[in-house]
Amino acid sequence: MLTLPDTEHFAYYAAGERCGDLTVTPGAPGRLTLDFAVSNNGRGARLHEEIDLDDSHLPLRWSIDGTSLMGAAVSERFTTDGATRSWTSQADEGSDTGEGGLYLPADSSPYTRWIAARAALTADGTVPALPSGTVTAERLSHPGPDTPGDPLEVYVVRGIGLSAEYVLTDSGQRLVAWLGADGELLVRDHHTDAFDAFARLEADLTRTHLRQVQARIRHRYDRPVRIRDVRVFDPESLTLTAPRSVTFHRGRITTVEPEEQAVPVEGEIVVDGDGGTLLAGLHDMHAHVSPTVGLFYLAAGVTTVRDMGNANDVLLPLADQWDAGELAGPTVVPSGFIEGRSPHSALLGIIPDTLEEGLDAVRWYAAHGYHQIKIYNSMNPDWVPALADEAHRLGLRVTGHIPAFTTPDRMIEAGYDEITHVNQLMLGWLLDDGEDTRTPLRLTALARARDLDLDGEAVRQTLKTMKDRGIGLDTTAVIVERLMLSRARTVLPADAPFLSHMPAGYQRQRKRTFVPSRTADDLRAYDDSFPKVLEVIKLLHDHGVPLWPGTDDITGFTVHRELELYVEAGLTPAEVLRIATRDCARHLGLGHSHGSVERGRHASFLLVDGDPLTDISAVRDIRMVVKDGDVYFPQEIYTELGIAPFAEAPRVEREDS
């Protein structure tokens, strides 16, 4: 039976900054009360949990109340009478009469990872999960960092989220730290001085694992590789070719020739394209990368991403590791994140306290080879003209959110070359003066869009300015769709093609309402407003405003959905694929070497079944991905990630004399 001697306090960190707290209060043997609160980027969960655990560290009762990341109400319950386990949550409700299992909450604090680890370890390392899945925990031989007191024990936990997580305990099996993916850490207050050591440990453990995975999934051949019987997407003519035979060697495409004229070369590797479609690698124009997301991107056919804000000490070394093939991941084009100082600041990049410090930040990014700077919500709008002038002087572009209390038109006038997020653009037509977009209002205000007149003076003026000045939009429509249309206990149509393949814990996270709502009318306003978002995308396209498909997500699947949304908005599949390949490459300064399947260009492309010009969703059926000559089979990647594969790898042979 779990017993804690006294109340414990933990600090929660994101991107190296403390932005939350957790208090664990013990009661009767096996009883815990958890209070968790986070404030980061104007949002964060606030949860109160009460848990009763049995001798096997499995929950007997679990209640969770509060609000989730974006402010949606949480009221989750799990109970058991010894024979039947029942639960109700935002994600689902159900019951189970099996021999037991570990309940995985839809909304909970990171402390529950330690509860899961204890339950799995008590069951010899593996415990069945509820509503489905399996959780494993294993003690690692890797020593924990030096901290006051006894040496720490390190455990890896798998089966809850999309990647492995780590928990560290003292000799009494009390939690000292949880090391999550993407820079999230939970550290007991008495050990916060060791935060840097914990962060280094997470990075070391994660990279060690990813190097091992890369050794298993990366196929690099020392001889030419021929992909036969494929139709190649031509972004110039917006058509598919007749059957082609394509070869590549040493990272470059070496031949593209009619299939019937191709003559095999002795010793080459032959891949049977089986009549599929070959197209240049896809782009995610709004990414926030971390070591673990590289696998997801490559499996989804995304070979280039534009990072839109990150921890500066992490991004460039990671990009180098991906480019060198040490780890699996796409090519990264970095954006330098510059935020203003406020209680709502996003804890990324550089947060200057003065304009001169902001100018120094621009110079730092230019010196380190960044492509552009990105301005964020809390930036003082009066600083933007000077920041933009300095960026342009140094050859950098300027993009970003629209800072609070200003408008897209003013920021374009101040020097923006591009606007980030379709909602950031539309807020200029929806908000009243004085409304604060450093809060979730920057998303929830889209519920007003159903009444927006797209032929109104404000809309027409912005469109004219964008067209005249060549201002583009990084749309991220997919994340707007998810936030506006996700509903408790339902699968969003956007998630339906892949969700059943995912780990159980991730599936539950996707079956939730994200926006705060008090009535059915509140939700109906979002339902009625999202079509207006697609109308805006089509309107921009028709006016010649460049559109850049981005996701603000980490799974790769959402890139496919972003392209589907462009088609739903009224673009043709061929137009969308040209944007996602050739146009994005040109926009990022890579048009000379990427963006199409032609002799001499980088061997970065994907092989899909079917014809994506007839059905854009065919881009989901990926059989092979090549990034700078390295061959990856999504079937192998997804197996490593604990995700059920979507398509079989093609047949590979060696051409002998």
Coordinates of N, CA and C in Angstrom, one line a residue, residues 290-491:
S290 N 11.3 18.7 -31.8 CA 12.1 18.1 -30.7 C 12.6 16.8 -31.2
P291 N 13.5 16.1 -30.5 CA 14.2 14.9 -31.1 C 13.2 13.8 -31.4
T292 N 12.1 13.7 -30.7 CA 11.2 12.6 -30.9 C 10.3 12.8 -32.2
V293 N 10.1 14.0 -32.6 CA 9.1 14.2 -33.7 C 9.7 13.9 -35.1
G294 N 11.0 13.7 -35.1 CA 11.6 13.4 -36.4 C 11.1 12.2 -37.1
L295 N 10.9 11.1 -36.2 CA 10.4 9.9 -36.7 C 9.0 10.1 -37.3
F296 N 8.1 10.8 -36.6 CA 6.8 11.0 -37.1 C 6.7 11.8 -38.4
Y297 N 7.6 12.8 -38.5 CA 7.6 13.6 -39.8 C 8.0 12.7 -40.9
L298 N 9.1 12.0 -40.8 CA 9.6 11.2 -41.9 C 8.6 10.1 -42.3
A299 N 7.9 9.5 -41.3 CA 6.9 8.5 -41.6 C 5.8 9.1 -42.4
A300 N 5.5 10.4 -42.2 CA 4.4 11.0 -42.9 C 4.8 11.7 -44.2
G301 N 6.1 11.4 -44.6 CA 6.5 12.0 -45.9 C 6.9 13.4 -45.8
V302 N 7.1 13.9 -44.6 CA 7.5 15.3 -44.5 C 9.1 15.4 -44.4
T303 N 9.7 15.9 -45.4 CA 11.2 15.9 -45.4 C 11.8 17.2 -45.1
T304 N 11.0 18.3 -45.0 CA 11.4 19.6 -44.6 C 10.4 20.3 -43.8
V305 N 10.9 20.9 -42.7 CA 10.0 21.7 -41.8 C 10.6 23.0 -41.6
R306 N 9.7 24.0 -41.3 CA 10.1 25.3 -40.9 C 9.8 25.4 -39.4
D307 N 10.8 25.4 -38.6 CA 10.6 25.5 -37.1 C 10.2 27.0 -36.8
M308 N 9.1 27.1 -36.0 CA 8.6 28.5 -35.8 C 8.7 28.9 -34.4
G309 N 9.7 28.4 -33.7 CA 10.0 28.8 -32.3 C 10.4 27.7 -31.4
N310 N 11.6 27.8 -30.8 CA 12.1 26.7 -30.1 C 13.1 27.2 -29.0
A311 N 13.6 26.3 -28.2 CA 14.7 26.5 -27.3 C 16.0 26.7 -28.2
N312 N 16.7 27.8 -28.1 CA 17.8 28.0 -29.1 C 19.0 27.1 -28.8
D313 N 19.1 26.6 -27.6 CA 20.3 25.7 -27.4 C 20.0 24.3 -27.8
V314 N 18.8 24.1 -28.3 CA 18.4 22.7 -28.7 C 18.2 22.6 -30.2
L315 N 17.7 23.7 -30.8 CA 17.2 23.5 -32.2 C 18.4 23.3 -33.2
L316 N 19.4 24.1 -33.2 CA 20.4 24.0 -34.2 C 21.2 22.7 -34.1
P317 N 21.6 22.3 -32.8 CA 22.3 21.0 -32.7 C 21.4 19.8 -33.2
L318 N 20.1 19.9 -32.9 CA 19.2 18.8 -33.4 C 19.2 18.8 -34.9
A319 N 19.0 20.0 -35.5 CA 19.0 20.0 -37.0 C 20.3 19.4 -37.6
D320 N 21.4 19.7 -37.0 CA 22.6 19.1 -37.4 C 22.6 17.6 -37.3
Q321 N 22.1 17.0 -36.2 CA 22.0 15.6 -36.1 C 21.1 15.0 -37.1
W322 N 20.0 15.6 -37.4 CA 19.1 15.1 -38.5 C 19.8 15.2 -39.8
D323 N 20.4 16.3 -40.1 CA 21.1 16.4 -41.4 C 22.2 15.4 -41.6
A324 N 22.9 15.1 -40.5 CA 24.0 14.1 -40.6 C 23.5 12.6 -40.6
G325 N 22.2 12.4 -40.4 CA 21.7 11.1 -40.3 C 22.0 10.4 -39.0
E326 N 22.5 11.1 -38.1 CA 22.7 10.5 -36.7 C 21.4 10.1 -36.1
L327 N 20.4 11.0 -36.3 CA 19.0 10.7 -35.8 C 18.1 10.9 -37.0
A328 N 16.9 10.3 -37.0 CA 16.0 10.4 -38.1 C 15.2 11.7 -37.9
G329 N 15.2 12.5 -39.0 CA 14.4 13.7 -39.0 C 14.5 14.5 -40.2
P330 N 13.6 15.5 -40.4 CA 13.6 16.3 -41.7 C 14.7 17.4 -41.7
T331 N 14.8 18.0 -42.8 CA 15.6 19.2 -42.9 C 14.8 20.3 -42.2
V332 N 15.6 21.2 -41.4 CA 14.9 22.2 -40.6 C 15.4 23.6 -41.1
V333 N 14.4 24.4 -41.4 CA 14.6 25.8 -41.7 C 14.2 26.6 -40.4
P334 N 15.1 27.2 -39.7 CA 14.8 27.8 -38.4 C 14.3 29.2 -38.4
S335 N 13.3 29.5 -37.5 CA 12.8 30.9 -37.3 C 13.2 31.3 -35.9
G336 N 13.7 32.5 -35.8 CA 14.1 33.1 -34.5 C 12.9 33.7 -33.7
F337 N 12.6 33.1 -32.6 CA 11.4 33.4 -31.8 C 11.7 34.6 -30.9
I338 N 11.0 35.7 -31.0 CA 11.2 36.9 -30.1 C 9.8 37.2 -29.5
E339 N 9.7 37.1 -28.2 CA 8.5 37.4 -27.4 C 8.7 38.6 -26.5
G340 N 7.6 39.2 -26.2 CA 7.6 40.3 -25.2 C 7.5 39.8 -23.8
R341 N 7.8 40.6 -22.9 CA 7.8 40.2 -21.5 C 6.4 40.5 -20.9
S342 N 5.7 39.5 -20.4 CA 4.4 39.7 -19.7 C 4.0 38.5 -19.0
P343 N 3.0 38.5 -18.1 CA 2.6 37.3 -17.4 C 2.1 36.2 -18.3
H344 N 1.9 36.6 -19.6 CA 1.4 35.6 -20.6 C 2.4 35.1 -21.5
S345 N 3.7 35.5 -21.3 CA 4.7 35.2 -22.3 C 4.9 33.7 -22.6
A346 N 5.1 33.4 -23.8 CA 5.5 32.0 -24.2 C 7.0 31.8 -23.9
L347 N 7.3 30.7 -23.3 CA 8.7 30.5 -22.8 C 9.5 29.9 -23.8
L348 N 9.8 30.6 -24.9 CA 10.6 30.1 -26.0 C 11.6 31.2 -26.4
G349 N 12.6 30.8 -27.2 CA 13.4 31.7 -27.9 C 14.1 32.8 -27.0
I350 N 13.9 34.0 -27.3 CA 14.5 35.2 -26.6 C 13.3 36.1 -26.2
I351 N 13.3 36.5 -24.9 CA 12.3 37.5 -24.4 C 13.1 38.7 -24.0
P352 N 13.2 39.7 -24.8 CA 14.0 40.9 -24.5 C 13.1 41.8 -23.6
D353 N 13.8 42.5 -22.7 CA 13.2 43.5 -21.8 C 13.3 44.9 -22.3
T354 N 14.1 45.2 -23.3 CA 14.2 46.5 -24.0 C 14.3 46.3 -25.5
L355 N 14.0 47.4 -26.2 CA 14.1 47.4 -27.6 C 15.5 47.0 -28.1
E356 N 16.5 47.6 -27.4 CA 17.9 47.3 -27.8 C 18.2 45.8 -27.6
E357 N 17.7 45.2 -26.6 CA 17.8 43.7 -26.4 C 17.1 43.0 -27.5
G358 N 16.0 43.5 -28.0 CA 15.3 42.9 -29.1 C 16.1 43.0 -30.4
L359 N 16.8 44.1 -30.6 CA 17.6 44.2 -31.8 C 18.8 43.3 -31.7
D360 N 19.3 43.1 -30.5 CA 20.4 42.2 -30.3 C 20.0 40.8 -30.6
A361 N 18.7 40.5 -30.3 CA 18.1 39.1 -30.6 C 18.1 38.9 -32.1
V362 N 17.6 39.9 -32.8 CA 17.6 39.8 -34.3 C 19.0 39.6 -34.8
R363 N 20.0 40.3 -34.3 CA 21.4 40.1 -34.8 C 21.9 38.7 -34.4
W364 N 21.5 38.2 -33.3 CA 22.0 36.9 -32.9 C 21.4 35.8 -33.8
Y365 N 20.1 36.0 -34.2 CA 19.5 35.0 -35.1 C 20.1 35.1 -36.5
A366 N 20.4 36.3 -36.9 CA 21.0 36.5 -38.3 C 22.4 35.8 -38.3
A367 N 23.2 36.0 -37.2 CA 24.6 35.5 -37.2 C 24.6 34.0 -37.1
H368 N 23.5 33.4 -36.6 CA 23.4 31.9 -36.5 C 22.7 31.3 -37.6
G369 N 22.4 32.1 -38.7 CA 21.9 31.5 -39.9 C 20.4 31.2 -39.9
Y370 N 19.6 31.9 -39.1 CA 18.2 31.7 -39.1 C 17.6 32.3 -40.4
H371 N 16.5 31.8 -40.8 CA 15.8 32.2 -42.0 C 15.0 33.5 -41.8
Q372 N 14.4 33.6 -40.6 CA 13.5 34.7 -40.4 C 13.4 34.9 -38.9
I373 N 12.7 36.0 -38.5 CA 12.3 36.1 -37.1 C 10.8 36.0 -37.0
K374 N 10.4 35.5 -35.8 CA 8.9 35.4 -35.5 C 8.6 36.2 -34.3
I375 N 7.7 37.1 -34.5 CA 7.2 38.0 -33.4 C 6.0 37.3 -32.7
Y376 N 5.9 37.5 -31.4 CA 4.8 36.7 -30.7 C 3.9 37.7 -29.9
N377 N 2.9 37.1 -29.2 CA 1.8 37.8 -28.7 C 2.1 39.0 -27.8
S378 N 3.1 38.8 -26.9 CA 3.3 39.8 -25.9 C 4.3 40.9 -26.3
M379 N 4.7 40.9 -27.6 CA 5.6 41.9 -28.1 C 5.0 43.3 -28.1
N380 N 5.7 44.3 -27.7 CA 5.3 45.7 -27.8 C 5.1 46.0 -29.3
P381 N 3.9 46.3 -29.8 CA 3.8 46.6 -31.2 C 4.7 47.8 -31.7
D382 N 5.0 48.7 -30.8 CA 5.8 49.9 -31.2 C 7.2 49.5 -31.5
W383 N 7.6 48.3 -31.0 CA 9.0 47.9 -31.3 C 9.1 47.2 -32.7
V384 N 8.0 46.8 -33.2 CA 8.1 45.9 -34.4 C 8.7 46.6 -35.6
P385 N 8.4 47.9 -35.9 CA 9.1 48.5 -37.1 C 10.6 48.5 -37.0
A386 N 11.2 48.8 -35.8 CA 12.6 48.7 -35.6 C 13.2 47.3 -35.8
L387 N 12.5 46.3 -35.2 CA 12.9 44.9 -35.3 C 12.8 44.5 -36.7
A388 N 11.8 44.9 -37.4 CA 11.6 44.4 -38.8 C 12.7 45.1 -39.7
D389 N 13.0 46.4 -39.5 CA 14.0 47.1 -40.3 C 15.4 46.4 -40.1
E390 N 15.7 46.0 -38.8 CA 17.0 45.4 -38.6 C 17.0 44.0 -39.2
A391 N 15.9 43.3 -39.1 CA 15.9 41.9 -39.7 C 16.1 42.0 -41.2
H392 N 15.4 43.0 -41.9 CA 15.5 43.1 -43.3 C 16.9 43.6 -43.7
R393 N 17.5 44.4 -42.9 CA 18.8 44.9 -43.2 C 19.8 43.7 -43.2
L394 N 19.5 42.7 -42.4 CA 20.4 41.6 -42.2 C 20.0 40.4 -43.1
G395 N 18.9 40.6 -43.9 CA 18.5 39.6 -44.9 C 17.5 38.6 -44.3
L396 N 17.0 38.8 -43.2 CA 16.0 38.0 -42.6 C 14.6 38.4 -42.9
R397 N 13.6 37.5 -43.0 CA 12.2 37.8 -43.2 C 11.6 38.0 -41.8
V398 N 10.4 38.6 -41.8 CA 9.7 38.8 -40.6 C 8.3 38.2 -40.6
T399 N 7.9 37.4 -39.7 CA 6.6 36.9 -39.6 C 6.2 36.8 -38.1
G400 N 5.0 36.3 -37.9 CA 4.6 36.2 -36.5 C 3.1 36.3 -36.2
H401 N 2.8 36.1 -34.9 CA 1.4 36.4 -34.5 C 1.2 37.9 -34.6
I402 N 0.0 38.3 -34.4 CA -0.3 39.7 -34.3 C -0.3 40.1 -32.8
P403 N 0.7 40.9 -32.4 CA 0.8 41.2 -30.9 C -0.6 41.7 -30.4
A404 N -0.8 41.5 -29.1 CA -2.0 42.0 -28.5 C -2.2 43.5 -28.7
F405 N -3.4 43.9 -28.9 CA -3.9 45.3 -28.9 C -3.4 46.0 -30.2
T406 N -3.1 45.2 -31.3 CA -2.9 45.8 -32.6 C -3.6 44.9 -33.6
T407 N -3.3 45.2 -34.9 CA -4.0 44.5 -36.0 C -3.1 44.0 -37.1
P408 N -3.5 43.1 -37.9 CA -2.7 42.6 -39.0 C -2.3 43.7 -39.9
D409 N -3.2 44.7 -40.2 CA -2.9 45.7 -41.2 C -1.7 46.6 -40.6
R410 N -1.7 46.8 -39.3 CA -0.6 47.6 -38.7 C 0.7 46.9 -38.7
M411 N 0.6 45.6 -38.5 CA 1.9 44.8 -38.5 C 2.4 44.7 -39.9
I412 N 1.6 44.6 -40.9 CA 2.1 44.6 -42.3 C 2.8 45.9 -42.6
E413 N 2.1 47.0 -42.1 CA 2.8 48.3 -42.3 C 4.1 48.4 -41.6
A414 N 4.2 47.7 -40.4 CA 5.4 47.8 -39.6 C 6.5 46.9 -40.2
G415 N 6.2 46.0 -41.1 CA 7.3 45.3 -41.8 C 7.1 43.8 -41.8
Y416 N 5.9 43.3 -41.5 CA 5.7 41.8 -41.6 C 5.8 41.4 -43.1
D417 N 6.4 40.3 -43.3 CA 6.4 39.7 -44.7 C 5.4 38.5 -44.8
E418 N 4.9 38.1 -43.6 CA 4.0 37.0 -43.6 C 3.3 37.0 -42.2
I419 N 2.1 36.4 -42.2 CA 1.3 36.3 -41.0 C 1.2 34.8 -40.6
T420 N 1.3 34.6 -39.3 CA 1.2 33.2 -38.8 C -0.2 32.9 -38.3
H421 N -0.8 31.8 -38.7 CA -2.1 31.3 -38.3 C -3.3 32.1 -38.9
V422 N -4.2 31.3 -39.5 CA -5.4 32.0 -40.1 C -6.2 32.7 -39.0
N423 N -6.2 32.2 -37.8 CA -7.0 32.9 -36.8 C -6.4 34.2 -36.4
Q424 N -5.0 34.3 -36.5 CA -4.4 35.6 -36.2 C -4.8 36.6 -37.2
L425 N -4.9 36.2 -38.5 CA -5.4 37.1 -39.5 C -6.8 37.5 -39.3
M426 N -7.7 36.6 -39.0 CA -9.1 36.8 -38.9 C -9.5 37.6 -37.6
L427 N -8.6 37.6 -36.6 CA -8.9 38.3 -35.4 C -9.0 39.8 -35.7
G428 N -8.2 40.3 -36.7 CA -8.3 41.7 -37.1 C -9.6 42.1 -37.5
W429 N -10.5 41.2 -37.9 CA -11.8 41.5 -38.4 C -12.9 41.2 -37.4
L430 N -12.5 40.5 -36.3 CA -13.5 40.0 -35.3 C -13.4 40.7 -33.9
L431 N -12.3 41.2 -33.5 CA -12.1 41.7 -32.2 C -12.5 43.2 -32.0
D432 N -12.9 43.5 -30.8 CA -13.1 44.9 -30.5 C -11.8 45.5 -29.9
D433 N -11.6 46.8 -29.9 CA -10.4 47.4 -29.4 C -10.3 47.0 -27.9
G434 N -9.1 46.7 -27.5 CA -8.8 46.4 -26.1 C -8.9 45.0 -25.7
E435 N -9.4 44.1 -26.6 CA -9.5 42.7 -26.2 C -8.1 42.1 -26.3
D436 N -7.8 41.2 -25.3 CA -6.4 40.7 -25.1 C -6.2 39.3 -25.7
T437 N -5.4 39.3 -26.8 CA -5.1 38.0 -27.5 C -3.9 37.3 -26.9
R438 N -3.4 37.7 -25.8 CA -2.4 36.9 -25.1 C -3.0 35.7 -24.3
T439 N -4.3 35.7 -24.3 CA -5.1 34.7 -23.6 C -5.7 33.7 -24.7
P440 N -6.4 32.7 -24.3 CA -7.1 31.8 -25.3 C -8.1 32.5 -26.1
L441 N -8.4 33.8 -25.9 CA -9.3 34.5 -26.8 C -8.8 34.5 -28.2
R442 N -7.5 34.4 -28.4 CA -7.0 34.4 -29.8 C -7.5 33.2 -30.6
L443 N -8.1 32.2 -29.9 CA -8.7 31.0 -30.5 C -10.2 31.0 -30.4
T444 N -10.6 31.3 -29.2 CA -12.1 31.2 -28.9 C -12.9 32.3 -29.6
A445 N -12.2 33.4 -29.9 CA -12.9 34.5 -30.6 C -13.4 34.1 -32.0
L446 N -12.9 33.0 -32.5 CA -13.3 32.5 -33.9 C -14.7 32.1 -33.9
A447 N -15.3 31.9 -32.7 CA -16.7 31.5 -32.6 C -17.6 32.7 -33.2
R448 N -17.0 33.9 -33.3 CA -17.8 35.0 -33.9 C -17.7 35.0 -35.4
A449 N -17.0 34.1 -36.0 CA -16.7 34.2 -37.4 C -17.9 33.9 -38.3
R450 N -18.9 33.2 -37.7 CA -20.1 32.8 -38.5 C -20.8 34.1 -39.1
D451 N -20.7 35.2 -38.4 CA -21.3 36.4 -38.8 C -20.4 37.3 -39.6
L452 N -19.2 36.9 -39.9 CA -18.2 37.8 -40.6 C -18.6 38.0 -42.0
D453 N -18.6 39.2 -42.5 CA -18.9 39.6 -43.8 C -17.6 39.7 -44.6
L454 N -17.4 38.7 -45.4 CA -16.1 38.6 -46.2 C -16.0 39.6 -47.3
D455 N -17.1 40.3 -47.6 CA -17.1 41.4 -48.5 C -17.1 42.8 -47.9
G456 N -16.9 42.7 -46.5 CA -16.8 44.0 -45.8 C -15.6 44.8 -46.1
E457 N -15.6 46.1 -45.7 CA -14.5 47.0 -46.0 C -13.2 46.5 -45.3
A458 N -13.3 46.1 -44.1 CA -12.1 45.7 -43.3 C -11.4 44.5 -44.0
V459 N -12.2 43.5 -44.4 CA -11.6 42.3 -45.1 C -11.0 42.7 -46.4
R460 N -11.8 43.5 -47.2 CA -11.3 43.9 -48.5 C -10.0 44.7 -48.4
Q461 N -9.9 45.5 -47.4 CA -8.7 46.3 -47.3 C -7.4 45.5 -46.9
T462 N -7.6 44.5 -46.0 CA -6.5 43.6 -45.7 C -6.1 42.8 -46.8
L463 N -7.1 42.2 -47.6 CA -6.7 41.4 -48.7 C -5.9 42.2 -49.8
K464 N -6.4 43.4 -50.0 CA -5.7 44.3 -51.0 C -4.2 44.5 -50.5
T465 N -4.1 44.8 -49.3 CA -2.7 45.1 -48.7 C -1.8 43.8 -48.9
M466 N -2.4 42.7 -48.5 CA -1.6 41.4 -48.6 C -1.2 41.1 -50.1
K467 N -2.2 41.3 -51.0 CA -1.9 41.0 -52.4 C -0.8 42.0 -52.9
D468 N -1.0 43.3 -52.6 CA -0.1 44.3 -53.2 C 1.3 44.1 -52.7
R469 N 1.4 43.7 -51.4 CA 2.8 43.6 -50.8 C 3.3 42.2 -50.8
G470 N 2.6 41.2 -51.4 CA 3.1 39.8 -51.4 C 3.1 39.2 -50.1
I471 N 2.2 39.5 -49.2 CA 2.2 39.0 -47.8 C 1.5 37.6 -47.8
G472 N 2.2 36.6 -47.3 CA 1.6 35.3 -47.3 C 1.0 35.0 -45.9
L473 N 0.4 33.8 -45.8 CA -0.3 33.3 -44.6 C 0.1 31.9 -44.4
D474 N 0.7 31.7 -43.2 CA 1.0 30.3 -42.7 C -0.3 29.9 -42.0
T475 N -1.1 29.0 -42.6 CA -2.5 28.9 -42.3 C -2.8 28.1 -41.0
T476 N -2.1 27.0 -40.8 CA -2.4 26.1 -39.6 C -3.9 25.8 -39.4
A477 N -4.6 25.6 -40.5 CA -6.1 25.4 -40.4 C -6.4 24.1 -39.6
V478 N -5.5 23.2 -39.7 CA -5.8 21.9 -39.0 C -5.9 22.0 -37.5
I479 N -5.0 22.9 -36.9 CA -5.1 23.0 -35.5 C -6.3 23.9 -35.1
V480 N -6.7 24.8 -35.9 CA -7.9 25.6 -35.7 C -9.1 24.6 -35.8
E481 N -9.1 23.8 -36.7 CA -10.2 22.8 -36.8 C -10.3 21.9 -35.6
R482 N -9.1 21.5 -35.1 CA -9.1 20.6 -33.9 C -9.6 21.4 -32.7
L483 N -9.2 22.6 -32.5 CA -9.6 23.3 -31.3 C -11.1 23.7 -31.4
M484 N -11.6 24.0 -32.6 CA -13.0 24.5 -32.7 C -14.0 23.3 -32.8
L485 N -13.6 22.2 -33.4 CA -14.6 21.1 -33.7 C -14.4 19.9 -32.8
S486 N -13.3 19.7 -32.1 CA -13.2 18.5 -31.3 C -14.3 18.5 -30.2
R487 N -14.9 17.3 -30.1 CA -16.0 17.2 -29.1 C -15.8 15.9 -28.3
A488 N -16.2 16.1 -27.0 CA -16.1 15.0 -26.1 C -16.7 13.7 -26.6
R489 N -16.0 12.6 -26.5 CA -16.5 11.3 -26.8 C -16.8 11.0 -28.3
T490 N -16.2 11.8 -29.1 CA -16.3 11.7 -30.5 C -14.9 11.7 -31.2
V491 N -14.8 11.1 -32.3 CA -13.6 11.1 -33.1 C -13.8 12.2 -34.2

